[in-house]
PDB file of C-alpha atoms in Angstrom:
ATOM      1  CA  UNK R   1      -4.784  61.909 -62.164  1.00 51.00           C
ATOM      2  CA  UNK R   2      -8.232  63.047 -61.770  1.00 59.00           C
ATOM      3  CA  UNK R   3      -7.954  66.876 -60.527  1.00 73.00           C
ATOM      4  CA  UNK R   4      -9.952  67.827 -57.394  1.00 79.00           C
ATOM      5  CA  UNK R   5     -13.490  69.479 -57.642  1.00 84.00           C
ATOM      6  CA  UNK R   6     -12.747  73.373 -57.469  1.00 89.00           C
ATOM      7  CA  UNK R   7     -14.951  73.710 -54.437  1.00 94.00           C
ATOM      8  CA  UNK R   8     -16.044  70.884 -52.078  1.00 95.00           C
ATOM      9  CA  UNK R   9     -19.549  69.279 -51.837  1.00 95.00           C
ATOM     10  CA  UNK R  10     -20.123  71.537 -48.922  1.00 97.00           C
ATOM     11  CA  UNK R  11     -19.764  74.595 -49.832  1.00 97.00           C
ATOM     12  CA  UNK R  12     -22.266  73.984 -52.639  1.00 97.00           C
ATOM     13  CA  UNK R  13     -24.727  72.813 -50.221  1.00 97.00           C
ATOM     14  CA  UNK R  14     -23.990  76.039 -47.805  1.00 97.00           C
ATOM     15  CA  UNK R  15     -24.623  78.215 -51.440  1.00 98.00           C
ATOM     16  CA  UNK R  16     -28.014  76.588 -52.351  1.00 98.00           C
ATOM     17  CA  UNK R  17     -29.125  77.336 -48.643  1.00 97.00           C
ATOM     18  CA  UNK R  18     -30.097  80.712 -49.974  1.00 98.00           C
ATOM     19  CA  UNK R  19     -31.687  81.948 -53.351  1.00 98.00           C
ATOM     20  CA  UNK R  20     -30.738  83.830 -56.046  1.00 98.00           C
ATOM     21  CA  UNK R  21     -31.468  87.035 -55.229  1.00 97.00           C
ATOM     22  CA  UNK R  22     -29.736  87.177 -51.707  1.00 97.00           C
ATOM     23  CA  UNK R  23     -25.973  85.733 -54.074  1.00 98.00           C
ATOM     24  CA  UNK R  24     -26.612  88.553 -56.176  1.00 97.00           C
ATOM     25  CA  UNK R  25     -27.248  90.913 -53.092  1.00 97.00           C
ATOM     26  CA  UNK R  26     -23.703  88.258 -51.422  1.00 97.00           C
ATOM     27  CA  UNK R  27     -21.444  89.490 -54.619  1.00 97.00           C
ATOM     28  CA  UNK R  28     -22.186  92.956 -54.362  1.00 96.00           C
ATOM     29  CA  UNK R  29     -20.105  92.813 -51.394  1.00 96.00           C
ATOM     30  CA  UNK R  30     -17.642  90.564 -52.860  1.00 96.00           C
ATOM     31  CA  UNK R  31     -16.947  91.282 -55.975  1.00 96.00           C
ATOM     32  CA  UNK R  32     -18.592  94.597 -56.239  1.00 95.00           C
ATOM     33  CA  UNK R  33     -17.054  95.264 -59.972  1.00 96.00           C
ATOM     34  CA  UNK R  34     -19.196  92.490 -61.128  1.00 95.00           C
ATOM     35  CA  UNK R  35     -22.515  94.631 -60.494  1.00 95.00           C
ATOM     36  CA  UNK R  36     -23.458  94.909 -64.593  1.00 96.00           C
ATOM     37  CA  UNK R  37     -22.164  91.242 -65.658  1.00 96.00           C
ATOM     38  CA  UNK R  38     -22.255  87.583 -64.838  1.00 97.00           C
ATOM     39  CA  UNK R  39     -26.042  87.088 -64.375  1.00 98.00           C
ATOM     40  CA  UNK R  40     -29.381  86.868 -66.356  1.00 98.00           C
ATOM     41  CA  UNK R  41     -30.811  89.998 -67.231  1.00 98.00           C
ATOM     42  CA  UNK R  42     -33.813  88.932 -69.426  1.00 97.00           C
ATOM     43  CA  UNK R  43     -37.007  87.501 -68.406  1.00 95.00           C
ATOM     44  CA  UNK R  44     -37.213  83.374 -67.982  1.00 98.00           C
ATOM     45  CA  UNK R  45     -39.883  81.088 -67.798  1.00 98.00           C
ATOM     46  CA  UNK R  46     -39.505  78.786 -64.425  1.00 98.00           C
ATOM     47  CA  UNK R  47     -42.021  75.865 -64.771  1.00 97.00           C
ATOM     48  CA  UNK R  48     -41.546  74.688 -61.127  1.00 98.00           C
ATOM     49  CA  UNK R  49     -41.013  77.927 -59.294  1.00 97.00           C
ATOM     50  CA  UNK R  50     -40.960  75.650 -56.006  1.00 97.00           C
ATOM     51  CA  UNK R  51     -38.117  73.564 -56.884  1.00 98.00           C
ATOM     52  CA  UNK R  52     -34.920  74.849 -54.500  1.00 97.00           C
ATOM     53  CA  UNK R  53     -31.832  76.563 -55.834  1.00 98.00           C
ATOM     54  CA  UNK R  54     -29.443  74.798 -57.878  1.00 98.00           C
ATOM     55  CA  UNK R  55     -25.753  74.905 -57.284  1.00 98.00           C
ATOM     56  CA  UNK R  56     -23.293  73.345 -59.960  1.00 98.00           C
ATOM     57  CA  UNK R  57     -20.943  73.128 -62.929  1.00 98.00           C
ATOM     58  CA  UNK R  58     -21.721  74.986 -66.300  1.00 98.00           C
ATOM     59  CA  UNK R  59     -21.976  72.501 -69.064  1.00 98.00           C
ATOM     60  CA  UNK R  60     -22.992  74.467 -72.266  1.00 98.00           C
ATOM     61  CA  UNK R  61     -23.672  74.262 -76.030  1.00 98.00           C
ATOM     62  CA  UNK R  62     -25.323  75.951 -78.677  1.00 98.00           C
ATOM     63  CA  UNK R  63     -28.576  74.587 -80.855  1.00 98.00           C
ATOM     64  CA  UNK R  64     -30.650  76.159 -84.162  1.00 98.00           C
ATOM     65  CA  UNK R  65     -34.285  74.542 -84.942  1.00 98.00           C
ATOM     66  CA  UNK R  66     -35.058  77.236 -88.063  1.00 97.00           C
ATOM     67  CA  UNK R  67     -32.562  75.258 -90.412  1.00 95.00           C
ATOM     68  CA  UNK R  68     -31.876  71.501 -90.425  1.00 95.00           C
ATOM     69  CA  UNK R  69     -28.494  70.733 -89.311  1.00 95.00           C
ATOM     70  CA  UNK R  70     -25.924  69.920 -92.142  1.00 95.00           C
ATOM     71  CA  UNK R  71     -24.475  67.102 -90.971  1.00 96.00           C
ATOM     72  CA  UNK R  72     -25.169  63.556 -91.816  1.00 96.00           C
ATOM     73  CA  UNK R  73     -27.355  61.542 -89.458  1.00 95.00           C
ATOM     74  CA  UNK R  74     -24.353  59.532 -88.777  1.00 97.00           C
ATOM     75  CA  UNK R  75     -22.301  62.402 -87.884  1.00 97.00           C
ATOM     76  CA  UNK R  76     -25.411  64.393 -86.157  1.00 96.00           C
ATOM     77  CA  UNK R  77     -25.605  61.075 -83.950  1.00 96.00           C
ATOM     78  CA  UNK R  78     -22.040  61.169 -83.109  1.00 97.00           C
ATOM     79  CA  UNK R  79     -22.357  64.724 -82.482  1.00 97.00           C
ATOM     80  CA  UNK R  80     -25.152  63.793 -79.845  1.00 96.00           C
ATOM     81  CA  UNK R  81     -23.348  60.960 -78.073  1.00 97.00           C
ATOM     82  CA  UNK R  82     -19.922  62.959 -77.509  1.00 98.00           C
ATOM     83  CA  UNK R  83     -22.504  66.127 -76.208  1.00 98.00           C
ATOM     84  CA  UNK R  84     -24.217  63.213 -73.913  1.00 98.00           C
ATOM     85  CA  UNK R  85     -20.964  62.413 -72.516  1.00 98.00           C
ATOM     86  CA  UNK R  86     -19.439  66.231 -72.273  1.00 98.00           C
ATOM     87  CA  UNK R  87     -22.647  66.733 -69.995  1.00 97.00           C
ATOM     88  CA  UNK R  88     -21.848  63.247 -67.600  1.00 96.00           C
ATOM     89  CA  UNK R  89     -18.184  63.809 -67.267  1.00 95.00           C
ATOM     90  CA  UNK R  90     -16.416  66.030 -65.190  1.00 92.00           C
ATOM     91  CA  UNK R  91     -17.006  67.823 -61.756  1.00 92.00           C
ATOM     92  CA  UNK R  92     -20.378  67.866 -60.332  1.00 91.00           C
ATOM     93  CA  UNK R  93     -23.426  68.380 -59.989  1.00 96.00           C
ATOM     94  CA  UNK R  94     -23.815  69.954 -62.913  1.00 98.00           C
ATOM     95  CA  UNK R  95     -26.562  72.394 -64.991  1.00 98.00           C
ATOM     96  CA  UNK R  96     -26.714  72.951 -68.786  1.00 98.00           C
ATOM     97  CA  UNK R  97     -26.577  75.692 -70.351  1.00 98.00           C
ATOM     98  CA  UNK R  98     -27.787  76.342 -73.827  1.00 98.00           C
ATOM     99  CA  UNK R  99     -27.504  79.292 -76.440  1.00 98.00           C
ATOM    100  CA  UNK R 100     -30.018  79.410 -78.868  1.00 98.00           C
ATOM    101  CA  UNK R 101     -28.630  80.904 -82.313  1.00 98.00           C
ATOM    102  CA  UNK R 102     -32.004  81.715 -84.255  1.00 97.00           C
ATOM    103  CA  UNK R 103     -31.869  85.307 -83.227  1.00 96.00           C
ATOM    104  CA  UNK R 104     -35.175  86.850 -84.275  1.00 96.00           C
ATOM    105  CA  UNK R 105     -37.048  83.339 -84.535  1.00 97.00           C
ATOM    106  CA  UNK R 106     -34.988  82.171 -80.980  1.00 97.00           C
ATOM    107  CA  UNK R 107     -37.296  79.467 -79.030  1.00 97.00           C
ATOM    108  CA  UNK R 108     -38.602  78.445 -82.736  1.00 98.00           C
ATOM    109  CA  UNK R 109     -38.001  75.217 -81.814  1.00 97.00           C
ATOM    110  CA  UNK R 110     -37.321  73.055 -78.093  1.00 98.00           C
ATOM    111  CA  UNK R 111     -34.670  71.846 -77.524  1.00 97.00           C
ATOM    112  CA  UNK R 112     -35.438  70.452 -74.280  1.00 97.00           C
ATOM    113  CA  UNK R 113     -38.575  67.999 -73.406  1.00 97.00           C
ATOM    114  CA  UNK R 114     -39.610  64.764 -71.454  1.00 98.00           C
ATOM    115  CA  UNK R 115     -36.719  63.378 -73.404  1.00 98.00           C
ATOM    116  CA  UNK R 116     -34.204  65.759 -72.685  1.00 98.00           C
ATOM    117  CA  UNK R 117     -34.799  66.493 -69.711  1.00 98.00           C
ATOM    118  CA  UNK R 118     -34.712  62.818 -68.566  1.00 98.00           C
ATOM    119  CA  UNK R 119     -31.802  62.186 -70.443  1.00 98.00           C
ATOM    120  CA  UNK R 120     -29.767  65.034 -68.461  1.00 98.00           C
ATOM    121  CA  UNK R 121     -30.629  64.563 -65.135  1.00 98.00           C
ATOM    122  CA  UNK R 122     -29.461  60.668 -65.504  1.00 98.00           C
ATOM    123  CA  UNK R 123     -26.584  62.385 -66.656  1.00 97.00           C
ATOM    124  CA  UNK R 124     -25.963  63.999 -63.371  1.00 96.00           C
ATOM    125  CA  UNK R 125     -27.621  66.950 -64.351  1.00 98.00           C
ATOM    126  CA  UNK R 126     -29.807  69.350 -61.813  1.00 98.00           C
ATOM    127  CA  UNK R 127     -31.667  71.453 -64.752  1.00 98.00           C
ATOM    128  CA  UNK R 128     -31.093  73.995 -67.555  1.00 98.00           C
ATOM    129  CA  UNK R 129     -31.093  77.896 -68.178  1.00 98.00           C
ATOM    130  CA  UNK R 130     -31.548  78.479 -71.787  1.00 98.00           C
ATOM    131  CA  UNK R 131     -33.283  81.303 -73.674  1.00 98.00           C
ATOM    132  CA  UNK R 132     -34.676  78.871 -76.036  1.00 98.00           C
ATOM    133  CA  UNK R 133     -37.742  76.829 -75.600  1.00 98.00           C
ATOM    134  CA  UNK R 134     -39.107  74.058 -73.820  1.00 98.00           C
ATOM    135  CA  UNK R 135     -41.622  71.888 -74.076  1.00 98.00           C
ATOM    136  CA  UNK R 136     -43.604  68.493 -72.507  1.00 97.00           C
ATOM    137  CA  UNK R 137     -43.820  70.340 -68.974  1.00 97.00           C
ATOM    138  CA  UNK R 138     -46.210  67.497 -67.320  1.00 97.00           C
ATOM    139  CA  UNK R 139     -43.899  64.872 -68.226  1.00 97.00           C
ATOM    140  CA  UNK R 140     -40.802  66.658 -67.246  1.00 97.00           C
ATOM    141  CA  UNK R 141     -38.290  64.572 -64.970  1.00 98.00           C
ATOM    142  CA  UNK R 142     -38.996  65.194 -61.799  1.00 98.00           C
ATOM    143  CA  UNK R 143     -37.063  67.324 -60.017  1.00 98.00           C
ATOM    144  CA  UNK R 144     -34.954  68.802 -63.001  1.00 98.00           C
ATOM    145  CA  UNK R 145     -35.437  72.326 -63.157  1.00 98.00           C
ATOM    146  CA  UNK R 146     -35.498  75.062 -66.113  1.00 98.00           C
ATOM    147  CA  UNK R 147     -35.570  78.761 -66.929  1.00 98.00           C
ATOM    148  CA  UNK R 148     -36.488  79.027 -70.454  1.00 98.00           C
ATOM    149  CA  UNK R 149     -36.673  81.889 -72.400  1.00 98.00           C
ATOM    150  CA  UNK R 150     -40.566  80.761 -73.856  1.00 98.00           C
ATOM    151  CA  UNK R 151     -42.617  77.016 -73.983  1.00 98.00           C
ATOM    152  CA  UNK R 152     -43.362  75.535 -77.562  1.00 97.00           C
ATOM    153  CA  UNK R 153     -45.236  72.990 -78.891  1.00 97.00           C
ATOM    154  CA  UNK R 154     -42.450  71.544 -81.255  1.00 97.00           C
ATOM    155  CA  UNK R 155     -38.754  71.005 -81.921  1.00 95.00           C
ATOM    156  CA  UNK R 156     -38.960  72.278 -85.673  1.00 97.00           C
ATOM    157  CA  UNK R 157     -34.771  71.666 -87.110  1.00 97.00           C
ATOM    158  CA  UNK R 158     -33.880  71.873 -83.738  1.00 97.00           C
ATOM    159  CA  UNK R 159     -30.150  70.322 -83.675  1.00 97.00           C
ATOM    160  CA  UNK R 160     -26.290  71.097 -81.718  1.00 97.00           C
ATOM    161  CA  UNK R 161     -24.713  73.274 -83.296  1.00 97.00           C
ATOM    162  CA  UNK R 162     -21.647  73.179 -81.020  1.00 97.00           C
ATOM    163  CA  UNK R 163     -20.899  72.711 -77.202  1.00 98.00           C
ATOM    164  CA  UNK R 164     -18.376  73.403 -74.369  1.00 98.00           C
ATOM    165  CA  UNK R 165     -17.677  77.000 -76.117  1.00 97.00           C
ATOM    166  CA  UNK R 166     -18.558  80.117 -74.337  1.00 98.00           C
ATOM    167  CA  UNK R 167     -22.241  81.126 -74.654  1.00 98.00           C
ATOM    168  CA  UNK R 168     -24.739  84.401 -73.575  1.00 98.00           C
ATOM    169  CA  UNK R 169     -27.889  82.808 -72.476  1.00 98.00           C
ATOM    170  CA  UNK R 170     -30.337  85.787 -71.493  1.00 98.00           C
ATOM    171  CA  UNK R 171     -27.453  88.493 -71.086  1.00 97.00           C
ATOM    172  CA  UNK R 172     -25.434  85.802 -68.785  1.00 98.00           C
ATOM    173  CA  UNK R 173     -22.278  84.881 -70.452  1.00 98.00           C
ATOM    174  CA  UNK R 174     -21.186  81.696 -69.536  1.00 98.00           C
ATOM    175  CA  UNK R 175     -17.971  79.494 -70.315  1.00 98.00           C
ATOM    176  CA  UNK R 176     -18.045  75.351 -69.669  1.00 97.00           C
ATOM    177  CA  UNK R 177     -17.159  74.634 -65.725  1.00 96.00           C
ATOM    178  CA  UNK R 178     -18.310  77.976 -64.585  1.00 97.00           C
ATOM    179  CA  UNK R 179     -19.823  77.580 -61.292  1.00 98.00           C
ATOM    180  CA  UNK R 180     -23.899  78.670 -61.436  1.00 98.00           C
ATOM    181  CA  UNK R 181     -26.495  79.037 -58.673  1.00 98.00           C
ATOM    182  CA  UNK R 182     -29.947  79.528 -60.526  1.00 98.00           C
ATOM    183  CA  UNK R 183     -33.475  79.455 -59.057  1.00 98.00           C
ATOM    184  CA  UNK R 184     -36.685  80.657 -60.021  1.00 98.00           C
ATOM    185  CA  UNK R 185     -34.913  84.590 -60.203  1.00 98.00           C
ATOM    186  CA  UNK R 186     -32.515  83.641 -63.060  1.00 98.00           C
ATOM    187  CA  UNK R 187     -29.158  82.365 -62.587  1.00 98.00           C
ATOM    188  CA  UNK R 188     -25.359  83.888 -61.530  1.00 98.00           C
ATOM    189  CA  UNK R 189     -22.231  83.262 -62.563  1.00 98.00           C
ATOM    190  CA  UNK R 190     -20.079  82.504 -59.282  1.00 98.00           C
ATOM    191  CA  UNK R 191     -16.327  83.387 -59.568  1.00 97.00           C
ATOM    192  CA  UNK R 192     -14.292  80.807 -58.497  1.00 95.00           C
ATOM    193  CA  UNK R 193     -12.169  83.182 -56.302  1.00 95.00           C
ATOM    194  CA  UNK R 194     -15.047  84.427 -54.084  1.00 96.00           C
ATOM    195  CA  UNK R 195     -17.413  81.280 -53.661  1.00 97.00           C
ATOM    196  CA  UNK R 196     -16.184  80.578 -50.432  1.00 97.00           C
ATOM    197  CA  UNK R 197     -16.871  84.236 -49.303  1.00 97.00           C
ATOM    198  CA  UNK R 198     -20.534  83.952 -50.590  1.00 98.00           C
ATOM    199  CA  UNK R 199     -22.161  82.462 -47.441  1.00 97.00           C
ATOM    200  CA  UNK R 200     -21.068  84.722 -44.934  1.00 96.00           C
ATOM    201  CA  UNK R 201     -21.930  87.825 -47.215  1.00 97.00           C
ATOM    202  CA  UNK R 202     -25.178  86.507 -47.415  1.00 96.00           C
ATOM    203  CA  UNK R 203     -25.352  86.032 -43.704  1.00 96.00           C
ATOM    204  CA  UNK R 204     -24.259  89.486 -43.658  1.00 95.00           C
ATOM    205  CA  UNK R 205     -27.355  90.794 -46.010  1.00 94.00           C
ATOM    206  CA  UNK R 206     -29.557  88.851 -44.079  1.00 94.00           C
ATOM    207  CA  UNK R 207     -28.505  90.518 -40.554  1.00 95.00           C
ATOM    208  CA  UNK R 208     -28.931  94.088 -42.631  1.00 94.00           C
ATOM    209  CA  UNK R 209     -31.806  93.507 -43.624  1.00 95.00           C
ATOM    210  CA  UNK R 210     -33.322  92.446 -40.366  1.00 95.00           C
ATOM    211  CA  UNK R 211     -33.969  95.706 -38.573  1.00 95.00           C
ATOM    212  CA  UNK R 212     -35.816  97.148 -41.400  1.00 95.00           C
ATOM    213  CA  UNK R 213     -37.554  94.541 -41.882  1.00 96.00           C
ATOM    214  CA  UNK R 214     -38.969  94.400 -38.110  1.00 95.00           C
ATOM    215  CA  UNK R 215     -40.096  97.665 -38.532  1.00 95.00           C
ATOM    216  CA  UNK R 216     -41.608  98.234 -41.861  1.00 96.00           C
ATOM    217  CA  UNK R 217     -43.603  94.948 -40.871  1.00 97.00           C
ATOM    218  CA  UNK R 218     -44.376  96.410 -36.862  1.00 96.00           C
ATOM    219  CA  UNK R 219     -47.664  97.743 -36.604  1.00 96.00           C
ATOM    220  CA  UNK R 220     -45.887 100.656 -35.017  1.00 95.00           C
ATOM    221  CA  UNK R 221     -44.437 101.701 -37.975  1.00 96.00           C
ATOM    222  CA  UNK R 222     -43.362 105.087 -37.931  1.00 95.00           C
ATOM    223  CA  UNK R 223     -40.777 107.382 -40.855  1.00 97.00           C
ATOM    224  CA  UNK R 224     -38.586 108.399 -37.787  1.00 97.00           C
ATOM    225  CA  UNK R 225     -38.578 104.517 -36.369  1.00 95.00           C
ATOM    226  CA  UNK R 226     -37.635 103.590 -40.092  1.00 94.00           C
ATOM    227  CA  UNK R 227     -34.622 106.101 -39.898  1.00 95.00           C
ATOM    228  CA  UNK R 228     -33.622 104.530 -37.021  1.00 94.00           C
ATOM    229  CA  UNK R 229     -33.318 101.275 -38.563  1.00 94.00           C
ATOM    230  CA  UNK R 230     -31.788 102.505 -41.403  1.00 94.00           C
ATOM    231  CA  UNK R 231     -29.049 103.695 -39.104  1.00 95.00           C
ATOM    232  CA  UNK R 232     -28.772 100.563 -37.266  1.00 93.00           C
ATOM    233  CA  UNK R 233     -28.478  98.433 -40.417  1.00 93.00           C
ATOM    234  CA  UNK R 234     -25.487 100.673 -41.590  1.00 92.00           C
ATOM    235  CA  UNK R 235     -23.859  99.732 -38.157  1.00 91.00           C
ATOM    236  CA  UNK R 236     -23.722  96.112 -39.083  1.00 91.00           C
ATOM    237  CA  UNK R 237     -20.458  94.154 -40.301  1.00 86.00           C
TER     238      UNK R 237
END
């Protein structure tokens, strides 16, 4: 039997109502020990900074472009084909994320392009954090995001190495079916035990938020009106 998705369709749509930022500020109040871990902590290059958050299933895999892979071009193609259908199968949506193992020379070579990126998103797809390269931005699918960690003109070696292991894409660890929300920010690891907590927290931030906001933006501004805010936020549950 085909098991159920872990969370339903919407509760991902409540999650990508907000961005980034505010789940991170969400899981400070619900998972508080996870503070230092489970997001990206190293700059990213977002192409389409005005495409909306993205909700979904890890799919991930590792790739090298400074050597050429060692396996035949029979075996490299069957490698491909049982990656393609790793990334199409299972719950979704889904977003892939890739490890790139050249250490000193990482991004040498990209990974992802027009072809790539067309490829995944037929595959169900919604984009890809990866501190590799990319490439081909004007004739990127449309629609399919990325947070790369540089843009390259070629794909050198570039080839799988492996996929559905556990992987550390800009200090994010990530293991296959992990839940993600990623936007223009960086990307977070969701917990499967607090998702369903997450929009209400972020509700939460957002009502904390509000009275300081009103009056650090009030032309009335004052340091004792700001106290009094602070005060007023602290109130708030």
């Amino acid at each position: 039997m085909t098991q159920p998705a872990p969370h339903t369709a919407s509760l991902l749509e409540a999650l990508a109502r907000y961005d980034t930022p505010t789940i991170c500020n969400a899981m400070e109040l619900v998972a508080p020990e996870r503070r230092l871990v489970g997001f990206t902590t190293k700059p990213l290059v977002c192409p389409f900074p005005d495409l909306p958050p993205m909700v979904g299933y890890a799919r991930t895999a590792t790739i090298r472009a400074t050597s050429a892979s060692k396996l035949s071009p029979a075996d490299a193609r069957a490698q491909r084909s049982a990656y393609y259908e790793y990334c199409g199968t299972g719950h979704g949506p889904r977003i892939s994320i890739i490890q790139d193992l050249d250490g000193a020379n990482i991004g040498f070579g990209a990974f992802w392009g027009e072809v790539n990126s067309s490829v995944h998103k037929a595959l169900g797809c919604l984009g890809v954090v990866t501190d590799g390269s990319i490439r081909d931005i004007p004739a990127w699918a449309p629609g399919f995001q990325a947070l790369a960690g540089s843009i390259g003109p070629s794909h050198a070696h570039v080839h799988l190495a492996g996929f559905g292991e556990t992987v550390c894409v800009a200090g994010m660890t990530v293991s296959s079916d992990d839940l993600i929300h990623a936007d223009r920010h960086g990307a977070v690891v969701i917990p499967a035990n607090v998702a369903a907590k997450l929009p209400d927290a972020a509700e939460l931030c957002g009502r904390r938020e509000e009275p300081i906001l009103a009056i650090a933006r009030s032309p009335s501004f004052t340091v004792q009106k700001l106290k009094e805010a602070l005060a007023k936020s602290a109130e708030i549950h």
